[in-house]
């Protein structure tokens, strides 16, 4: 009886810890969007304007880029009015949902309570998770769905893989590369369960359902262009501007600056969106085949741009009135947090991958932790995409929780070895 009462008090104390931390995170986010009045620019201005157009009954984009986030934000604008503050409040609501999802995920993991508390605190107080609330960007929305996918994947519920298929499809309309998630889950399932065909069946369910979910949007794009068209048509331009002999930084550059640029030709100028996309993609792939060493060099530069620092802080304070010294302090805080979360986390991923590989060779996967393997595969999935296509600091945002988990586990393992 006494043990039951003490256990109940312990659970209540733990819940209060997560609730208080969550409230602190929400309060910091509210203070941030109130004091730092960021102005949308570049992609963020495009998302805001397109969402506004959708709210006002105008066309839902021209197939150039994926518009899943803009469709949702557009409906919110239609209900509550078009304004930056509405978009930012929507971000805070998504942030709250992310807190809840992280809490639910942690409750499903077989790790110590102290580790869970550290992971949760680090996630909630992670600077970029606060800063991004001022952006009209896909990242928070996209990441929230990833966390929902993760929570459901770790759950034992009916029709789990059908639900995952729906979510993967919806998130593919936000970012087309997320269709790869079905392959990622297949790898995790087949290794952790050692049931190849069962894992294949489940992953095919996810893939087929996700294809069914995106089919209406692909049909809309196909009807608009007049030929078969996927979720969006910007994959080719991204590949082209990031894989050419003039790009030596791994960063964005104008397509016109590429030597003998295809975008200056009459054939390209007169082509529709889908044909342009195919022309750019073909040219980029041709360059990659002819310049493998330079492609690999650019790939690692892209990863450096993505994981090395928190340059995306600049986006979150654009034209907000903050002076250079304050911007520098905010960037430094975010960079330090990112280094602490990502560097040990990436090292852990590499070491744990070797352990999993060794276990596979020995045919002894019983001790493989399913969620740690999941974190590794998530890291590799996004890293491969960025290595080939484009590297930006903001592209690391969806991996924050997974890298924090890997970092905490890394130091926990070191502690265990040291104590032993």
Short mmCIF file of C-alpha atoms in Angstrom, two decimals:
data_model
loop_
_atom_site.label_atom_id
_atom_site.label_comp_id
_atom_site.label_asym_id
_atom_site.label_seq_id
_atom_site.Cartn_x
_atom_site.Cartn_y
_atom_site.Cartn_z
CA UNK A 1 0.00 0.00 0.00
CA UNK A 2 2.79 2.42 0.96
CA UNK A 3 4.69 1.50 -2.21
CA UNK A 4 1.57 2.20 -4.28
CA UNK A 5 1.10 5.63 -2.67
CA UNK A 6 4.78 6.58 -3.07
CA UNK A 7 4.74 5.42 -6.71
CA UNK A 8 1.64 7.55 -7.37
CA UNK A 9 3.31 10.60 -5.80
CA UNK A 10 6.41 9.92 -7.92
CA UNK A 11 4.30 9.84 -11.10
CA UNK A 12 2.52 13.07 -10.14
CA UNK A 13 5.87 14.78 -9.44
CA UNK A 14 7.19 13.63 -12.84
CA UNK A 15 4.09 14.91 -14.64
CA UNK A 16 4.47 18.29 -12.91
CA UNK A 17 8.10 18.43 -14.12
CA UNK A 18 7.08 17.95 -17.76
CA UNK A 19 4.10 20.31 -17.43
CA UNK A 20 6.16 23.11 -15.86
CA UNK A 21 8.92 22.75 -18.45
CA UNK A 22 6.34 22.78 -21.23
CA UNK A 23 4.76 25.95 -19.83
CA UNK A 24 8.21 27.59 -19.64
CA UNK A 25 8.81 26.68 -23.28
CA UNK A 26 5.45 28.12 -24.34
CA UNK A 27 6.07 31.30 -22.32
CA UNK A 28 9.50 31.77 -23.90
CA UNK A 29 7.98 31.25 -27.36
CA UNK A 30 5.25 33.83 -26.68
CA UNK A 31 7.82 36.34 -25.38
CA UNK A 32 9.95 35.66 -28.46
CA UNK A 33 7.23 36.31 -31.07
CA UNK A 34 6.08 39.36 -29.09
CA UNK A 35 9.51 41.00 -28.88
CA UNK A 36 11.16 39.74 -32.08
CA UNK A 37 8.93 40.88 -34.95
CA UNK A 38 10.53 38.97 -37.80
CA UNK A 39 9.68 39.99 -41.37
CA UNK A 40 9.18 37.15 -43.90
CA UNK A 41 11.57 37.11 -46.86
CA UNK A 42 12.63 34.71 -49.61
CA UNK A 43 10.95 31.29 -49.14
CA UNK A 44 9.14 32.51 -46.03
CA UNK A 45 7.57 35.43 -47.90
CA UNK A 46 6.53 33.02 -50.64
CA UNK A 47 4.81 30.71 -48.10
CA UNK A 48 3.02 33.66 -46.51
CA UNK A 49 1.79 35.09 -49.83
CA UNK A 50 0.70 31.70 -51.16
CA UNK A 51 -1.16 30.93 -47.92
CA UNK A 52 -2.87 34.30 -48.22
CA UNK A 53 -3.83 33.55 -51.83
CA UNK A 54 -5.28 30.19 -50.84
CA UNK A 55 -7.29 31.87 -48.08
CA UNK A 56 -8.68 34.30 -50.66
CA UNK A 57 -9.71 31.59 -53.12
CA UNK A 58 -6.82 32.08 -55.53
CA UNK A 59 -4.82 29.21 -57.18
CA UNK A 60 -2.98 26.82 -54.87
CA UNK A 61 0.42 27.38 -56.41
CA UNK A 62 1.80 26.64 -59.88
CA UNK A 63 3.40 23.22 -59.14
CA UNK A 64 6.84 24.82 -58.64
CA UNK A 65 7.09 23.87 -54.97
CA UNK A 66 5.22 21.68 -52.49
CA UNK A 67 2.34 23.49 -50.79
CA UNK A 68 1.09 21.21 -48.01
CA UNK A 69 2.00 23.71 -45.29
CA UNK A 70 0.52 26.61 -47.26
CA UNK A 71 -2.78 24.77 -47.74
CA UNK A 72 -3.17 24.25 -43.99
CA UNK A 73 -2.05 27.79 -43.15
CA UNK A 74 -4.33 29.13 -45.88
CA UNK A 75 -7.39 27.51 -44.26
CA UNK A 76 -6.32 28.96 -40.90
CA UNK A 77 -6.02 32.39 -42.51
CA UNK A 78 -9.49 31.95 -44.00
CA UNK A 79 -10.94 31.36 -40.52
CA UNK A 80 -8.92 33.82 -38.42
CA UNK A 81 -7.74 36.35 -41.00
CA UNK A 82 -4.46 36.77 -42.83
CA UNK A 83 -1.72 38.15 -40.59
CA UNK A 84 1.75 37.27 -39.36
CA UNK A 85 0.53 36.98 -35.78
CA UNK A 86 -1.97 34.26 -36.80
CA UNK A 87 0.83 32.30 -38.49
CA UNK A 88 3.03 32.68 -35.41
CA UNK A 89 0.27 31.61 -33.01
CA UNK A 90 -0.22 28.55 -35.24
CA UNK A 91 3.51 27.84 -34.79
CA UNK A 92 3.14 27.99 -31.00
CA UNK A 93 0.19 25.58 -31.11
CA UNK A 94 2.31 23.19 -33.20
CA UNK A 95 5.17 23.61 -30.71
CA UNK A 96 2.83 22.63 -27.86
CA UNK A 97 1.76 19.56 -29.85
CA UNK A 98 5.44 18.72 -30.37
CA UNK A 99 6.04 18.92 -26.59
CA UNK A 100 3.17 16.48 -26.02
CA UNK A 101 4.39 14.10 -28.73
CA UNK A 102 7.94 14.10 -27.35
CA UNK A 103 6.54 13.36 -23.89
CA UNK A 104 4.49 10.43 -25.27
CA UNK A 105 7.49 9.11 -27.21
CA UNK A 106 9.73 9.27 -24.14
CA UNK A 107 7.14 7.32 -22.13
CA UNK A 108 7.48 4.51 -24.67
CA UNK A 109 11.27 4.28 -24.39
CA UNK A 110 13.11 1.86 -22.13
CA UNK A 111 15.52 4.41 -20.67
CA UNK A 112 15.99 5.91 -17.21
CA UNK A 113 13.70 8.67 -15.97
CA UNK A 114 16.66 11.05 -15.56
CA UNK A 115 17.59 10.61 -19.22
CA UNK A 116 13.97 11.24 -20.24
CA UNK A 117 13.89 14.46 -18.22
CA UNK A 118 17.17 15.68 -19.71
CA UNK A 119 16.01 14.92 -23.27
CA UNK A 120 12.69 16.67 -22.71
CA UNK A 121 14.28 19.73 -21.09
CA UNK A 122 16.91 20.02 -23.82
CA UNK A 123 14.23 19.75 -26.53
CA UNK A 124 11.83 22.28 -24.98
CA UNK A 125 14.57 24.82 -24.21
CA UNK A 126 16.51 24.24 -27.44
CA UNK A 127 16.98 27.80 -28.79
CA UNK A 128 15.93 27.06 -32.38
CA UNK A 129 12.70 25.43 -31.16
CA UNK A 130 11.88 28.83 -29.66
CA UNK A 131 13.30 31.04 -32.43
CA UNK A 132 11.43 29.24 -35.23
CA UNK A 133 8.06 30.32 -33.84
CA UNK A 134 8.59 33.68 -35.55
CA UNK A 135 8.98 32.13 -39.02
CA UNK A 136 6.35 31.44 -41.65
CA UNK A 137 8.12 28.21 -42.57
CA UNK A 138 7.42 24.53 -43.14
CA UNK A 139 9.84 23.27 -40.48
CA UNK A 140 7.67 23.25 -37.34
CA UNK A 141 4.66 21.80 -39.19
CA UNK A 142 6.78 19.18 -40.97
CA UNK A 143 8.58 18.19 -37.76
CA UNK A 144 5.32 17.90 -35.80
CA UNK A 145 4.06 15.31 -38.28
CA UNK A 146 7.40 13.44 -38.06
CA UNK A 147 7.01 13.29 -34.28
CA UNK A 148 3.43 12.06 -34.72
CA UNK A 149 4.66 9.39 -37.14
CA UNK A 150 7.32 8.37 -34.61
CA UNK A 151 4.81 8.18 -31.75
CA UNK A 152 2.41 6.01 -33.75
CA UNK A 153 5.24 3.80 -35.03
CA UNK A 154 6.27 3.06 -31.43
CA UNK A 155 2.67 2.37 -30.42
CA UNK A 156 0.77 -0.91 -30.60
CA UNK A 157 -2.49 0.11 -32.20
CA UNK A 158 -4.79 -1.32 -34.86
CA UNK A 159 -4.16 -0.30 -38.45
CA UNK A 160 -0.87 1.29 -37.40
CA UNK A 161 0.73 1.02 -40.81
CA UNK A 162 -2.37 2.33 -42.59
CA UNK A 163 -2.32 5.42 -40.34
CA UNK A 164 1.41 5.82 -40.95
CA UNK A 165 0.75 5.67 -44.69
CA UNK A 166 -1.76 8.53 -44.43
CA UNK A 167 0.66 10.66 -42.38
CA UNK A 168 3.61 9.92 -44.67
CA UNK A 169 1.47 10.90 -47.65
CA UNK A 170 0.36 14.17 -46.03
CA UNK A 171 3.93 15.05 -45.06
CA UNK A 172 5.09 14.23 -48.59
CA UNK A 173 2.85 17.06 -49.80
CA UNK A 174 4.80 19.28 -47.37
CA UNK A 175 8.23 17.96 -48.42
CA UNK A 176 8.27 15.45 -51.32
CA UNK A 177 11.37 13.59 -50.10
CA UNK A 178 9.43 12.29 -47.09
CA UNK A 179 8.04 9.52 -49.30
CA UNK A 180 11.35 7.79 -48.40
CA UNK A 181 9.99 7.23 -44.86
CA UNK A 182 8.42 3.94 -45.94
CA UNK A 183 11.90 2.65 -46.80
CA UNK A 184 13.30 3.94 -43.51
CA UNK A 185 10.64 2.06 -41.53
CA UNK A 186 11.31 -1.09 -43.57
CA UNK A 187 15.01 -0.97 -42.63
CA UNK A 188 14.24 -0.45 -38.93
CA UNK A 189 11.56 -3.16 -38.86
CA UNK A 190 13.55 -5.76 -40.78
CA UNK A 191 16.65 -5.33 -38.60
CA UNK A 192 14.90 -5.10 -35.22
CA UNK A 193 12.34 -7.86 -35.83
CA UNK A 194 14.41 -10.12 -38.14
CA UNK A 195 11.19 -10.69 -40.14
CA UNK A 196 12.06 -9.56 -43.65
CA UNK A 197 8.82 -10.33 -45.49
CA UNK A 198 6.60 -9.14 -42.65
CA UNK A 199 8.54 -5.86 -42.57
CA UNK A 200 8.33 -5.59 -46.35
CA UNK A 201 4.55 -6.07 -46.24
CA UNK A 202 4.12 -3.34 -43.61
CA UNK A 203 6.34 -0.92 -45.50
CA UNK A 204 4.48 -1.59 -48.74
CA UNK A 205 1.24 -0.74 -46.92
CA UNK A 206 2.77 2.60 -45.86
CA UNK A 207 4.06 3.28 -49.36
CA UNK A 208 0.86 2.34 -51.20
CA UNK A 209 -1.39 4.30 -48.82
CA UNK A 210 0.91 7.34 -49.04
CA UNK A 211 0.76 7.15 -52.84
CA UNK A 212 -3.03 7.06 -52.64
CA UNK A 213 -2.98 10.13 -50.36
CA UNK A 214 -0.82 12.20 -52.74
CA UNK A 215 -2.60 10.98 -55.90
CA UNK A 216 -5.32 13.70 -55.88
CA UNK A 217 -2.64 16.39 -55.64
CA UNK A 218 -0.54 14.76 -58.38
CA UNK A 219 -3.70 14.56 -60.52
CA UNK A 220 -4.31 18.27 -59.91
CA UNK A 221 -0.73 19.09 -60.97
CA UNK A 222 -0.96 16.80 -63.99
CA UNK A 223 -4.19 18.42 -65.11
CA UNK A 224 -2.70 21.89 -64.59
CA UNK A 225 0.48 21.17 -66.58
CA UNK A 226 -0.90 18.76 -69.16
CA UNK A 227 1.51 15.90 -68.47
CA UNK A 228 2.28 13.57 -65.51
CA UNK A 229 3.56 15.71 -62.64
CA UNK A 230 4.61 14.77 -59.10
CA UNK A 231 3.94 16.76 -55.90
CA UNK A 232 6.18 19.63 -56.99
CA UNK A 233 8.56 20.70 -59.74
CA UNK A 234 11.46 22.29 -57.88
CA UNK A 235 13.56 19.15 -57.41
CA UNK A 236 15.38 19.74 -60.69
CA UNK A 237 16.38 23.34 -59.97
CA UNK A 238 17.62 22.41 -56.49
CA UNK A 239 19.75 19.61 -57.94
CA UNK A 240 21.02 21.84 -60.75
CA UNK A 241 22.15 24.87 -58.73
CA UNK A 242 23.84 22.67 -56.13
CA UNK A 243 25.68 20.38 -58.53
CA UNK A 244 27.72 22.31 -61.06
CA UNK A 245 31.30 23.47 -61.60
CA UNK A 246 30.58 27.04 -60.45
CA UNK A 247 29.24 26.00 -57.06
CA UNK A 248 32.17 25.72 -54.66
CA UNK A 249 30.36 26.40 -51.36
CA UNK A 250 27.53 23.85 -51.30
CA UNK A 251 25.10 26.76 -50.90
CA UNK A 252 22.34 28.21 -53.06
CA UNK A 253 23.39 30.09 -56.19
CA UNK A 254 21.48 31.66 -59.13
CA UNK A 255 20.81 29.15 -61.91
CA UNK A 256 21.80 31.84 -64.43
CA UNK A 257 25.37 31.81 -63.05
CA UNK A 258 25.98 28.18 -64.02
CA UNK A 259 28.35 27.93 -66.98
CA UNK A 260 26.35 27.57 -70.21
CA UNK A 261 23.24 27.66 -68.05
CA UNK A 262 20.35 25.67 -69.38
CA UNK A 263 17.89 28.27 -68.03
CA UNK A 264 19.05 30.73 -70.69
CA UNK A 265 18.16 28.47 -73.61
CA UNK A 266 15.01 29.00 -75.70
CA UNK A 267 13.98 25.38 -75.14
CA UNK A 268 13.97 25.90 -71.37
CA UNK A 269 12.28 29.31 -71.51
CA UNK A 270 9.45 27.97 -73.67
CA UNK A 271 8.96 24.74 -71.69
CA UNK A 272 6.29 24.13 -69.05
CA UNK A 273 7.15 23.59 -65.36
CA UNK A 274 7.42 19.82 -65.58
CA UNK A 275 9.62 19.87 -68.68
CA UNK A 276 11.87 22.47 -67.04
CA UNK A 277 12.16 20.27 -63.98
CA UNK A 278 13.16 17.26 -66.07
CA UNK A 279 15.68 19.28 -68.12
CA UNK A 280 17.37 20.64 -64.99
CA UNK A 281 17.41 17.24 -63.30
CA UNK A 282 18.90 15.58 -66.38
CA UNK A 283 21.63 18.24 -66.67
CA UNK A 284 22.50 17.92 -62.96
CA UNK A 285 22.68 14.12 -63.09
CA UNK A 286 24.88 14.31 -66.17
CA UNK A 287 27.28 16.67 -64.36
CA UNK A 288 27.38 14.37 -61.31
CA UNK A 289 28.34 11.39 -63.50
CA UNK A 290 31.12 13.39 -65.16
CA UNK A 291 32.40 14.99 -61.94
CA UNK A 292 32.09 12.40 -59.11
CA UNK A 293 34.95 13.83 -57.01
CA UNK A 294 33.60 17.37 -57.09
CA UNK A 295 30.10 16.06 -56.36
CA UNK A 296 31.36 14.25 -53.24
CA UNK A 297 33.23 17.38 -52.14
CA UNK A 298 30.09 19.48 -52.57
CA UNK A 299 28.09 16.83 -50.72
CA UNK A 300 30.27 17.13 -47.62
CA UNK A 301 30.15 20.92 -47.86
CA UNK A 302 26.36 20.67 -47.87
CA UNK A 303 26.45 18.52 -44.73
CA UNK A 304 28.77 21.03 -43.08
CA UNK A 305 26.31 23.82 -43.93
CA UNK A 306 23.48 21.75 -42.45
CA UNK A 307 25.01 20.45 -39.22
CA UNK A 308 27.99 22.64 -38.30
CA UNK A 309 26.35 25.86 -37.09
CA UNK A 310 23.05 27.64 -36.46
CA UNK A 311 23.14 30.13 -39.31
CA UNK A 312 19.36 29.78 -39.56
CA UNK A 313 19.11 32.13 -36.56
CA UNK A 314 19.49 34.89 -39.16
CA UNK A 315 16.13 33.94 -40.70
CA UNK A 316 14.37 34.12 -37.33
CA UNK A 317 15.43 37.72 -36.66
CA UNK A 318 15.30 39.18 -40.18
CA UNK A 319 14.40 42.90 -40.10
CA UNK A 320 13.19 42.56 -36.51
CA UNK A 321 15.13 45.61 -35.35
CA UNK A 322 17.67 43.66 -33.30
CA UNK A 323 21.16 45.12 -33.51
CA UNK A 324 24.21 43.12 -34.61
CA UNK A 325 25.48 42.43 -31.09
CA UNK A 326 22.14 40.94 -29.98
CA UNK A 327 21.94 38.90 -33.18
CA UNK A 328 25.45 37.63 -32.53
CA UNK A 329 24.53 36.58 -28.98
CA UNK A 330 21.40 34.75 -30.17
CA UNK A 331 23.34 32.99 -32.94
CA UNK A 332 26.09 31.99 -30.51
CA UNK A 333 23.57 30.53 -28.05
CA UNK A 334 21.88 28.54 -30.82
CA UNK A 335 25.20 27.38 -32.28
CA UNK A 336 26.47 26.14 -28.92
CA UNK A 337 23.21 24.28 -28.31
CA UNK A 338 23.38 22.76 -31.78
CA UNK A 339 27.00 21.65 -31.30
CA UNK A 340 26.15 20.06 -27.94
CA UNK A 341 23.12 18.25 -29.41
CA UNK A 342 24.43 17.29 -32.85
CA UNK A 343 28.15 16.56 -32.58
CA UNK A 344 27.99 13.85 -29.88
CA UNK A 345 24.71 12.67 -31.42
CA UNK A 346 26.27 12.17 -34.85
CA UNK A 347 29.25 10.39 -33.28
CA UNK A 348 26.85 8.11 -31.42
CA UNK A 349 24.95 7.37 -34.65
CA UNK A 350 28.18 6.31 -36.36
CA UNK A 351 29.30 4.13 -33.43
CA UNK A 352 25.86 2.57 -32.93
CA UNK A 353 25.65 1.84 -36.65
CA UNK A 354 28.89 -0.14 -36.38
CA UNK A 355 27.42 -2.03 -33.42
CA UNK A 356 24.26 -2.85 -35.41
CA UNK A 357 26.36 -3.94 -38.39
CA UNK A 358 28.42 -6.19 -36.12
CA UNK A 359 25.21 -7.66 -34.66
CA UNK A 360 23.89 -8.34 -38.17
CA UNK A 361 27.07 -10.15 -39.13
CA UNK A 362 26.85 -12.22 -35.96
CA UNK A 363 23.10 -12.67 -36.52
CA UNK A 364 22.44 -11.47 -33.02
CA UNK A 365 20.15 -8.45 -33.08
CA UNK A 366 18.37 -9.16 -29.79
CA UNK A 367 20.19 -6.32 -28.03
CA UNK A 368 19.53 -3.78 -30.80
CA UNK A 369 17.48 -0.90 -29.44
CA UNK A 370 14.65 -0.26 -31.91
CA UNK A 371 14.34 3.46 -31.20
CA UNK A 372 18.09 4.11 -31.33
CA UNK A 373 18.14 2.29 -34.66
CA UNK A 374 15.18 4.43 -35.75
CA UNK A 375 17.13 7.60 -34.81
CA UNK A 376 20.11 6.38 -36.83
CA UNK A 377 18.01 5.64 -39.91
CA UNK A 378 16.26 9.02 -39.64
CA UNK A 379 19.66 10.72 -39.55
CA UNK A 380 20.91 8.75 -42.57
CA UNK A 381 17.70 9.38 -44.53
CA UNK A 382 17.89 13.14 -44.19
CA UNK A 383 21.68 13.22 -44.53
CA UNK A 384 21.60 11.33 -47.83
CA UNK A 385 18.97 13.74 -49.16
CA UNK A 386 21.02 16.79 -48.14
CA UNK A 387 24.26 15.27 -49.44
CA UNK A 388 22.75 14.93 -52.92
CA UNK A 389 20.53 17.99 -53.11
CA UNK A 390 21.08 21.02 -50.88
CA UNK A 391 22.50 21.93 -47.49
CA UNK A 392 21.12 24.63 -45.22
CA UNK A 393 21.23 25.05 -41.45
CA UNK A 394 17.42 25.00 -41.25
CA UNK A 395 17.30 21.54 -42.83
CA UNK A 396 18.66 20.06 -39.59
CA UNK A 397 15.58 21.26 -37.67
CA UNK A 398 13.54 18.01 -38.04
CA UNK A 399 16.41 16.04 -36.51
CA UNK A 400 16.74 18.06 -33.28
CA UNK A 401 14.82 15.62 -31.07
CA UNK A 402 16.52 12.53 -32.51
CA UNK A 403 20.00 13.99 -32.12
CA UNK A 404 19.26 15.10 -28.55
CA UNK A 405 18.15 11.55 -27.77
CA UNK A 406 21.34 10.11 -29.29
CA UNK A 407 23.53 12.61 -27.41
CA UNK A 408 21.94 11.85 -24.03
CA UNK A 409 22.24 8.10 -24.70
CA UNK A 410 25.88 8.61 -25.72
CA UNK A 411 26.78 10.27 -22.42
CA UNK A 412 24.68 7.75 -20.48
CA UNK A 413 26.68 4.90 -22.06
CA UNK A 414 29.95 6.65 -21.22
CA UNK A 415 28.77 7.05 -17.63
CA UNK A 416 27.88 3.36 -17.42
CA UNK A 417 31.34 2.36 -18.68
CA UNK A 418 33.06 4.80 -16.34
CA UNK A 419 31.13 3.58 -13.28
CA UNK A 420 31.74 -0.04 -14.23
#
